[in-house]
């Protein structure tokens, strides 16, 4: 591992049906960062059980999420890639950090408030301490930068607060991480309601393009995309439907808004939508092939995960034993 490179840590919850928005906003970025940074990525299954999960489904989704990230270009030769529950130090550090985190701080977290409303029948303590576990994830690896979406920014701030507090109460132990909100990450909106973000949990299946959708479905969804009556392709935020399609086309082809407007001048929405659909289908086809190949070789995947967990655990252990020493846990002298 290159000492001069900054360390990046990020994690994603195992969830099914990731969308084109997830691909352009997160999955692709993780892969893009792997050459310039020392990256550690994990699938956060411990976080997933803060909301009720079907166990068979959680297991399946964990595998699928791993395979999908790899299909999107994450190279386990270049990064450390593992499953959170395979490295016990995450849960262990979370306990210590929890004893250095205030009840009041956690009560103010907006995601906790939102989730307690949406899962009113299961407001469990794990949901409440979720940000502490997330801080443990990040701080275990002496992380410099955490690439996340804007919705996770408050969690990174808490991780920073916890790190600073621990460093002050004991002595410098943790690198204080910075959020790394990616500038280029396109904001992909719903195809049915372009004022809203494209979401993997949208019940309207025409609203979202999924990474694993077949070509015919993709073309069909773009044909049905909501536009307007102006019949002119323009990068105009006041016309969110068309603007979203221009954005998607730009993100997929690398073309600028001006170039797109020029090349579709005088062209109807029908032809434009087909062009966007084709471009998206061409982008996703190789990802889908790789995904199938990766899932088909379970032994290879397990080897990657075992190796990833071992490398992660080695780094995590070092931080955890430092923490245990500082808080005053008695350590057995192995020389006896
Ligand atoms: N909470 C994040 C999400 O839902 C996932 C996550 C868990 C994470 N641990 C993390 C992200 C550490 C960044 C760093 O998206």
Tab-separated table of C-alpha atoms and ligand atoms in Angstrom:
chain	number	residue	atom	x	y	z
A	1	UNK	CA	0.000	0.000	0.000
A	2	UNK	CA	1.375	3.408	-0.984
A	3	UNK	CA	2.125	5.508	2.114
A	4	UNK	CA	1.719	8.800	0.260
A	5	UNK	CA	-1.834	8.106	-0.787
A	6	UNK	CA	-4.687	9.366	1.332
A	7	UNK	CA	-6.882	6.732	2.868
A	8	UNK	CA	-10.501	6.475	1.842
A	9	UNK	CA	-13.133	4.436	3.631
A	10	UNK	CA	-16.691	3.942	2.528
A	11	UNK	CA	-19.432	1.410	3.029
A	12	UNK	CA	-22.748	0.565	1.446
A	13	UNK	CA	-25.645	-1.292	2.939
A	14	UNK	CA	-26.572	-4.526	1.222
A	15	UNK	CA	-29.663	-3.700	-0.700
A	16	UNK	CA	-31.320	-5.096	-3.735
A	17	UNK	CA	-32.189	-3.373	-6.957
A	18	UNK	CA	-29.565	-0.662	-7.145
A	19	UNK	CA	-30.434	1.974	-9.718
A	20	UNK	CA	-28.724	3.928	-12.463
A	21	UNK	CA	-28.632	6.766	-9.914
A	22	UNK	CA	-26.673	4.575	-7.485
A	23	UNK	CA	-24.369	3.524	-10.316
A	24	UNK	CA	-23.525	7.057	-11.449
A	25	UNK	CA	-23.572	8.499	-7.937
A	26	UNK	CA	-21.717	5.914	-5.855
A	27	UNK	CA	-20.692	2.640	-7.425
A	28	UNK	CA	-18.761	4.172	-10.281
A	29	UNK	CA	-17.079	6.690	-7.981
A	30	UNK	CA	-15.775	3.987	-5.694
A	31	UNK	CA	-14.071	2.390	-8.670
A	32	UNK	CA	-12.810	5.727	-9.995
A	33	UNK	CA	-11.086	6.493	-6.671
A	34	UNK	CA	-9.177	3.253	-6.380
A	35	UNK	CA	-6.095	4.327	-8.341
A	36	UNK	CA	-5.526	7.633	-6.600
A	37	UNK	CA	-6.319	6.654	-3.015
A	38	UNK	CA	-5.695	3.856	-0.582
A	39	UNK	CA	-9.283	2.599	-0.512
A	40	UNK	CA	-11.088	0.379	1.968
A	41	UNK	CA	-14.673	-0.500	1.094
A	42	UNK	CA	-17.164	-2.633	2.918
A	43	UNK	CA	-20.695	-3.923	2.755
A	44	UNK	CA	-22.360	-2.796	5.966
A	45	UNK	CA	-24.451	-5.766	7.065
A	46	UNK	CA	-24.295	-4.740	10.739
A	47	UNK	CA	-25.989	-1.488	9.829
A	48	UNK	CA	-28.589	-3.311	7.757
A	49	UNK	CA	-30.170	-5.059	10.740
A	50	UNK	CA	-31.154	-1.741	12.330
A	51	UNK	CA	-34.272	-2.260	10.252
A	52	UNK	CA	-35.964	-5.645	10.181
A	53	UNK	CA	-34.526	-8.007	7.568
A	54	UNK	CA	-35.489	-11.386	6.258
A	55	UNK	CA	-32.350	-13.438	7.009
A	56	UNK	CA	-32.217	-15.407	3.758
A	57	UNK	CA	-32.734	-12.231	1.827
A	58	UNK	CA	-30.056	-10.322	3.741
A	59	UNK	CA	-27.571	-13.086	2.964
A	60	UNK	CA	-28.484	-13.067	-0.726
A	61	UNK	CA	-28.377	-9.294	-0.984
A	62	UNK	CA	-25.002	-9.119	0.692
A	63	UNK	CA	-23.580	-11.391	-1.988
A	64	UNK	CA	-25.358	-9.518	-4.752
A	65	UNK	CA	-24.140	-6.168	-3.493
A	66	UNK	CA	-20.565	-7.434	-3.353
A	67	UNK	CA	-20.842	-8.828	-6.876
A	68	UNK	CA	-22.408	-5.670	-8.184
A	69	UNK	CA	-19.681	-3.432	-6.754
A	70	UNK	CA	-17.065	-5.664	-8.295
A	71	UNK	CA	-18.913	-5.676	-11.609
A	72	UNK	CA	-18.842	-1.878	-11.504
A	73	UNK	CA	-15.077	-1.951	-11.449
A	74	UNK	CA	-13.939	-2.388	-7.852
A	75	UNK	CA	-10.753	-4.375	-8.078
A	76	UNK	CA	-9.942	-6.427	-4.954
A	77	UNK	CA	-6.296	-6.392	-6.042
A	78	UNK	CA	-6.259	-2.619	-5.595
A	79	UNK	CA	-8.594	-2.073	-2.648
A	80	UNK	CA	-9.517	-3.824	0.568
A	81	UNK	CA	-13.038	-5.112	0.062
A	82	UNK	CA	-14.890	-6.973	2.810
A	83	UNK	CA	-18.075	-7.605	4.763
A	84	UNK	CA	-18.469	-5.578	7.972
A	85	UNK	CA	-19.558	-8.514	10.174
A	86	UNK	CA	-16.403	-10.431	9.184
A	87	UNK	CA	-14.250	-7.951	11.106
A	88	UNK	CA	-15.268	-8.015	14.780
A	89	UNK	CA	-13.333	-4.841	15.585
A	90	UNK	CA	-16.208	-2.773	14.153
A	91	UNK	CA	-18.642	-3.870	16.844
A	92	UNK	CA	-15.926	-3.760	19.507
A	93	UNK	CA	-14.824	-0.197	18.809
A	94	UNK	CA	-18.459	0.875	18.536
A	95	UNK	CA	-18.949	-0.044	22.197
A	96	UNK	CA	-16.056	2.102	23.367
A	97	UNK	CA	-17.085	4.998	21.162
A	98	UNK	CA	-20.662	4.679	22.391
A	99	UNK	CA	-19.376	5.324	25.903
A	100	UNK	CA	-17.871	8.543	24.559
A	101	UNK	CA	-20.984	9.724	22.751
A	102	UNK	CA	-23.816	11.648	24.335
A	103	UNK	CA	-27.453	10.625	24.290
A	104	UNK	CA	-28.366	14.176	23.298
A	105	UNK	CA	-26.097	14.116	20.241
A	106	UNK	CA	-27.692	10.954	18.930
A	107	UNK	CA	-31.204	12.239	19.568
A	108	UNK	CA	-30.572	15.133	17.214
A	109	UNK	CA	-29.602	13.002	14.209
A	110	UNK	CA	-32.066	13.638	11.403
A	111	UNK	CA	-31.802	10.129	9.971
A	112	UNK	CA	-32.748	8.650	13.341
A	113	UNK	CA	-35.745	10.923	13.559
A	114	UNK	CA	-36.814	10.063	9.999
A	115	UNK	CA	-36.324	6.339	10.450
A	116	UNK	CA	-38.144	6.253	13.777
A	117	UNK	CA	-41.084	7.701	11.939
A	118	UNK	CA	-40.888	5.319	8.963
A	119	UNK	CA	-40.254	2.252	11.176
A	120	UNK	CA	-42.394	3.275	14.140
A	121	UNK	CA	-42.948	-0.370	15.157
A	122	UNK	CA	-39.213	-1.045	15.483
A	123	UNK	CA	-37.406	1.936	16.986
A	124	UNK	CA	-34.572	-0.198	18.345
A	125	UNK	CA	-31.429	0.892	20.163
A	126	UNK	CA	-29.277	-0.121	17.172
A	127	UNK	CA	-31.100	2.407	15.045
A	128	UNK	CA	-30.297	5.015	17.682
A	129	UNK	CA	-26.582	4.165	17.920
A	130	UNK	CA	-26.183	3.608	14.177
A	131	UNK	CA	-23.927	6.693	13.801
A	132	UNK	CA	-21.582	5.356	16.508
A	133	UNK	CA	-21.061	2.145	14.553
A	134	UNK	CA	-20.479	4.210	11.459
A	135	UNK	CA	-17.888	6.289	13.332
A	136	UNK	CA	-16.189	3.044	14.372
A	137	UNK	CA	-16.102	1.890	10.722
A	138	UNK	CA	-14.361	5.068	9.693
A	139	UNK	CA	-12.039	5.641	12.663
A	140	UNK	CA	-10.716	2.060	12.799
A	141	UNK	CA	-8.859	2.630	9.546
A	142	UNK	CA	-7.384	6.064	10.309
A	143	UNK	CA	-9.401	7.357	7.375
A	144	UNK	CA	-8.627	10.716	5.763
A	145	UNK	CA	-11.618	10.968	3.441
A	146	UNK	CA	-15.090	9.457	3.377
A	147	UNK	CA	-16.891	9.624	0.027
A	148	UNK	CA	-20.611	9.745	0.741
A	149	UNK	CA	-23.802	11.270	-0.518
A	150	UNK	CA	-25.074	14.462	1.056
A	151	UNK	CA	-27.563	12.463	3.180
A	152	UNK	CA	-24.663	10.970	5.159
A	153	UNK	CA	-22.870	14.240	5.894
A	154	UNK	CA	-24.296	14.578	9.388
A	155	UNK	CA	-22.963	11.118	10.231
A	156	UNK	CA	-19.455	12.109	9.161
A	157	UNK	CA	-19.676	15.213	11.320
A	158	UNK	CA	-20.538	13.091	14.335
A	159	UNK	CA	-17.635	10.757	13.526
A	160	UNK	CA	-15.374	13.816	13.531
A	161	UNK	CA	-16.794	15.040	16.843
A	162	UNK	CA	-16.285	11.623	18.419
A	163	UNK	CA	-12.705	11.416	17.112
A	164	UNK	CA	-11.794	14.891	18.373
A	165	UNK	CA	-13.348	14.203	21.775
A	166	UNK	CA	-11.517	10.896	22.182
A	167	UNK	CA	-8.219	12.457	21.068
A	168	UNK	CA	-8.685	15.237	23.637
A	169	UNK	CA	-9.840	13.028	26.501
A	170	UNK	CA	-7.070	10.466	26.066
A	171	UNK	CA	-4.339	11.408	23.585
A	172	UNK	CA	-4.164	11.609	19.778
A	173	UNK	CA	-5.501	8.256	18.592
A	174	UNK	CA	-7.670	8.808	15.534
A	175	UNK	CA	-7.213	10.675	12.292
A	176	UNK	CA	-10.106	13.147	12.083
A	177	UNK	CA	-11.865	12.263	8.809
A	178	UNK	CA	-13.230	14.667	6.232
A	179	UNK	CA	-16.351	14.111	4.151
A	180	UNK	CA	-15.603	13.818	0.454
A	181	UNK	CA	-18.733	14.861	-1.372
A	182	UNK	CA	-18.045	14.111	-5.004
A	183	UNK	CA	-18.513	17.077	-7.284
A	184	UNK	CA	-19.041	15.133	-10.476
A	185	UNK	CA	-21.685	12.840	-9.085
A	186	UNK	CA	-24.733	13.448	-11.228
A	187	UNK	CA	-28.062	13.853	-9.505
A	188	UNK	CA	-30.290	11.379	-11.253
A	189	UNK	CA	-33.995	12.016	-10.816
A	190	UNK	CA	-37.031	9.762	-11.096
A	191	UNK	CA	-38.261	9.206	-14.659
A	192	UNK	CA	-41.877	9.458	-13.471
A	193	UNK	CA	-41.562	12.411	-11.065
A	194	UNK	CA	-38.422	14.293	-12.104
A	195	UNK	CA	-38.612	16.597	-9.079
A	196	UNK	CA	-37.699	13.615	-6.893
A	197	UNK	CA	-34.478	11.620	-6.695
A	198	UNK	CA	-34.417	8.247	-8.464
A	199	UNK	CA	-34.846	5.760	-5.630
A	200	UNK	CA	-34.352	2.015	-5.401
A	201	UNK	CA	-37.400	1.791	-3.158
A	202	UNK	CA	-39.792	3.664	-5.455
A	203	UNK	CA	-42.896	1.465	-5.810
A	204	UNK	CA	-43.413	2.763	-9.358
A	205	UNK	CA	-41.156	0.472	-11.390
A	206	UNK	CA	-41.129	2.912	-14.319
A	207	UNK	CA	-39.600	5.620	-12.166
A	208	UNK	CA	-36.219	3.939	-11.770
A	209	UNK	CA	-33.802	2.218	-14.114
A	210	UNK	CA	-32.119	-0.653	-12.299
A	211	UNK	CA	-28.525	-1.624	-13.007
A	212	UNK	CA	-29.669	-5.146	-13.812
A	213	UNK	CA	-32.585	-4.151	-16.116
A	214	UNK	CA	-32.495	-5.691	-19.574
A	215	UNK	CA	-32.158	-3.536	-22.666
A	216	UNK	CA	-35.831	-3.732	-23.656
A	217	UNK	CA	-36.956	-2.608	-20.217
A	218	UNK	CA	-34.483	0.254	-20.209
A	219	UNK	CA	-35.649	1.518	-23.616
A	220	UNK	CA	-39.280	1.163	-22.537
A	221	UNK	CA	-38.723	3.106	-19.303
A	222	UNK	CA	-37.038	5.979	-21.106
A	223	UNK	CA	-39.834	6.077	-23.689
A	224	UNK	CA	-42.293	6.507	-20.826
A	225	UNK	CA	-40.186	9.143	-19.053
A	226	UNK	CA	-42.125	12.267	-18.141
A	227	UNK	CA	-41.108	15.307	-20.200
A	228	UNK	CA	-43.127	18.386	-21.212
A	229	UNK	CA	-44.895	19.847	-24.206
A	230	UNK	CA	-42.081	22.063	-25.484
A	231	UNK	CA	-40.565	19.417	-27.757
A	232	UNK	CA	-37.087	20.899	-27.547
A	233	UNK	CA	-34.071	19.197	-25.963
A	234	UNK	CA	-32.546	21.673	-23.522
A	235	UNK	CA	-30.512	21.670	-20.316
A	236	UNK	CA	-33.060	23.808	-18.519
A	237	UNK	CA	-33.566	23.135	-14.797
A	238	UNK	CA	-37.020	24.724	-15.066
A	239	UNK	CA	-38.013	21.719	-17.203
A	240	UNK	CA	-37.003	18.924	-14.846
A	241	UNK	CA	-38.039	15.946	-17.006
A	242	UNK	CA	-35.977	16.887	-20.055
A	243	UNK	CA	-33.203	18.286	-17.887
A	244	UNK	CA	-32.899	14.923	-16.142
A	245	UNK	CA	-32.622	13.100	-19.475
A	246	UNK	CA	-29.929	15.538	-20.630
A	247	UNK	CA	-28.090	14.977	-17.353
A	248	UNK	CA	-28.267	11.215	-17.675
A	249	UNK	CA	-27.118	11.322	-21.286
A	250	UNK	CA	-24.254	13.625	-20.308
A	251	UNK	CA	-23.177	11.439	-17.386
A	252	UNK	CA	-23.227	8.322	-19.543
A	253	UNK	CA	-21.558	9.692	-22.685
A	254	UNK	CA	-19.333	12.366	-21.153
A	255	UNK	CA	-20.866	14.986	-23.471
A	256	UNK	CA	-21.482	18.528	-22.225
A	257	UNK	CA	-24.937	20.096	-22.022
A	258	UNK	CA	-24.112	22.340	-25.008
A	259	UNK	CA	-22.982	19.394	-27.137
A	260	UNK	CA	-26.158	17.512	-26.312
A	261	UNK	CA	-28.389	20.483	-27.136
A	262	UNK	CA	-26.532	20.936	-30.442
A	263	UNK	CA	-26.726	17.319	-31.515
A	264	UNK	CA	-30.452	17.014	-30.729
A	265	UNK	CA	-31.528	20.345	-32.208
A	266	UNK	CA	-34.847	19.951	-34.008
A	267	UNK	CA	-35.102	16.320	-32.942
A	268	UNK	CA	-38.303	15.182	-31.188
A	269	UNK	CA	-38.374	13.728	-27.694
A	270	UNK	CA	-39.026	10.243	-29.084
A	271	UNK	CA	-35.667	10.004	-30.830
A	272	UNK	CA	-33.868	11.682	-27.935
A	273	UNK	CA	-35.356	9.267	-25.413
A	274	UNK	CA	-34.289	6.318	-27.561
A	275	UNK	CA	-30.758	7.705	-27.746
A	276	UNK	CA	-30.626	8.034	-23.959
A	277	UNK	CA	-32.054	4.529	-23.511
A	278	UNK	CA	-29.527	3.035	-25.950
A	279	UNK	CA	-26.627	4.799	-24.261
A	280	UNK	CA	-27.702	3.603	-20.808
A	281	UNK	CA	-28.256	0.035	-22.026
A	282	UNK	CA	-24.794	0.001	-23.658
A	283	UNK	CA	-23.246	1.286	-20.442
A	284	UNK	CA	-24.911	-1.355	-18.281
A	285	UNK	CA	-24.583	-4.412	-20.554
A	286	UNK	CA	-20.926	-5.188	-19.667
A	287	UNK	CA	-21.663	-4.589	-15.965
A	288	UNK	CA	-24.469	-7.162	-16.145
A	289	UNK	CA	-22.237	-9.736	-17.824
A	290	UNK	CA	-19.497	-9.298	-15.222
A	291	UNK	CA	-22.077	-9.464	-12.414
A	292	UNK	CA	-23.332	-12.849	-13.619
A	293	UNK	CA	-19.794	-14.205	-13.959
A	294	UNK	CA	-18.816	-13.072	-10.465
A	295	UNK	CA	-21.907	-14.586	-8.834
A	296	UNK	CA	-21.391	-17.829	-10.733
A	297	UNK	CA	-18.004	-18.414	-9.065
A	298	UNK	CA	-18.847	-18.440	-5.373
A	299	UNK	CA	-15.502	-19.979	-4.397
A	300	UNK	CA	-13.566	-17.120	-5.981
A	301	UNK	CA	-15.811	-14.571	-4.299
A	302	UNK	CA	-15.351	-16.236	-0.912
A	303	UNK	CA	-11.581	-16.192	-1.365
A	304	UNK	CA	-11.706	-12.459	-2.093
A	305	UNK	CA	-13.850	-11.850	0.991
A	306	UNK	CA	-11.624	-13.926	3.262
A	307	UNK	CA	-8.579	-12.051	2.078
A	308	UNK	CA	-10.329	-8.688	2.375
A	309	UNK	CA	-11.457	-9.423	5.929
A	310	UNK	CA	-7.967	-10.507	6.903
A	311	UNK	CA	-6.349	-7.333	5.570
A	312	UNK	CA	-9.011	-5.130	7.133
A	313	UNK	CA	-8.804	-6.917	10.479
A	314	UNK	CA	-5.047	-6.409	10.598
A	315	UNK	CA	-5.392	-2.624	10.328
A	316	UNK	CA	-8.468	-2.492	12.557
A	317	UNK	CA	-6.789	-4.532	15.312
A	318	UNK	CA	-3.947	-2.059	15.537
A	319	UNK	CA	-6.314	0.843	16.163
A	320	UNK	CA	-8.491	-1.168	18.542
A	321	UNK	CA	-5.601	-2.277	20.739
A	322	UNK	CA	-4.386	1.317	20.932
A	323	UNK	CA	-7.882	2.323	22.062
A	324	UNK	CA	-8.111	-0.499	24.599
A	325	UNK	CA	-4.781	0.525	26.095
A	326	UNK	CA	-5.783	4.176	26.319
A	327	UNK	CA	-9.103	3.552	28.026
A	328	UNK	CA	-7.353	1.371	30.596
A	329	UNK	CA	-8.292	-2.199	29.680
A	330	UNK	CA	-5.822	-4.637	31.202
A	331	UNK	CA	-3.771	-6.404	28.546
A	332	UNK	CA	-2.255	-9.843	28.994
A	333	UNK	CA	1.498	-9.818	28.569
A	334	UNK	CA	2.186	-12.513	25.972
A	335	UNK	CA	5.791	-12.848	27.128
A	336	UNK	CA	4.781	-14.662	30.347
B	1	LIG	N1	-24.692	4.638	6.519
B	1	LIG	C1	-24.203	4.479	5.185
B	1	LIG	C2	-25.387	4.425	4.200
B	1	LIG	O1	-26.449	3.994	4.567
B	1	LIG	C3	-23.397	3.235	5.018
B	1	LIG	C4	-22.191	3.258	5.884
B	1	LIG	C5	-21.957	2.474	6.984
B	1	LIG	C6	-21.052	4.073	5.707
B	1	LIG	N2	-20.740	2.752	7.491
B	1	LIG	C7	-20.155	3.723	6.750
B	1	LIG	C8	-20.696	5.058	4.779
B	1	LIG	C9	-18.925	4.362	6.891
B	1	LIG	C10	-19.466	5.688	4.930
B	1	LIG	C11	-18.592	5.350	5.971
B	1	LIG	O2	-25.211	4.804	3.072
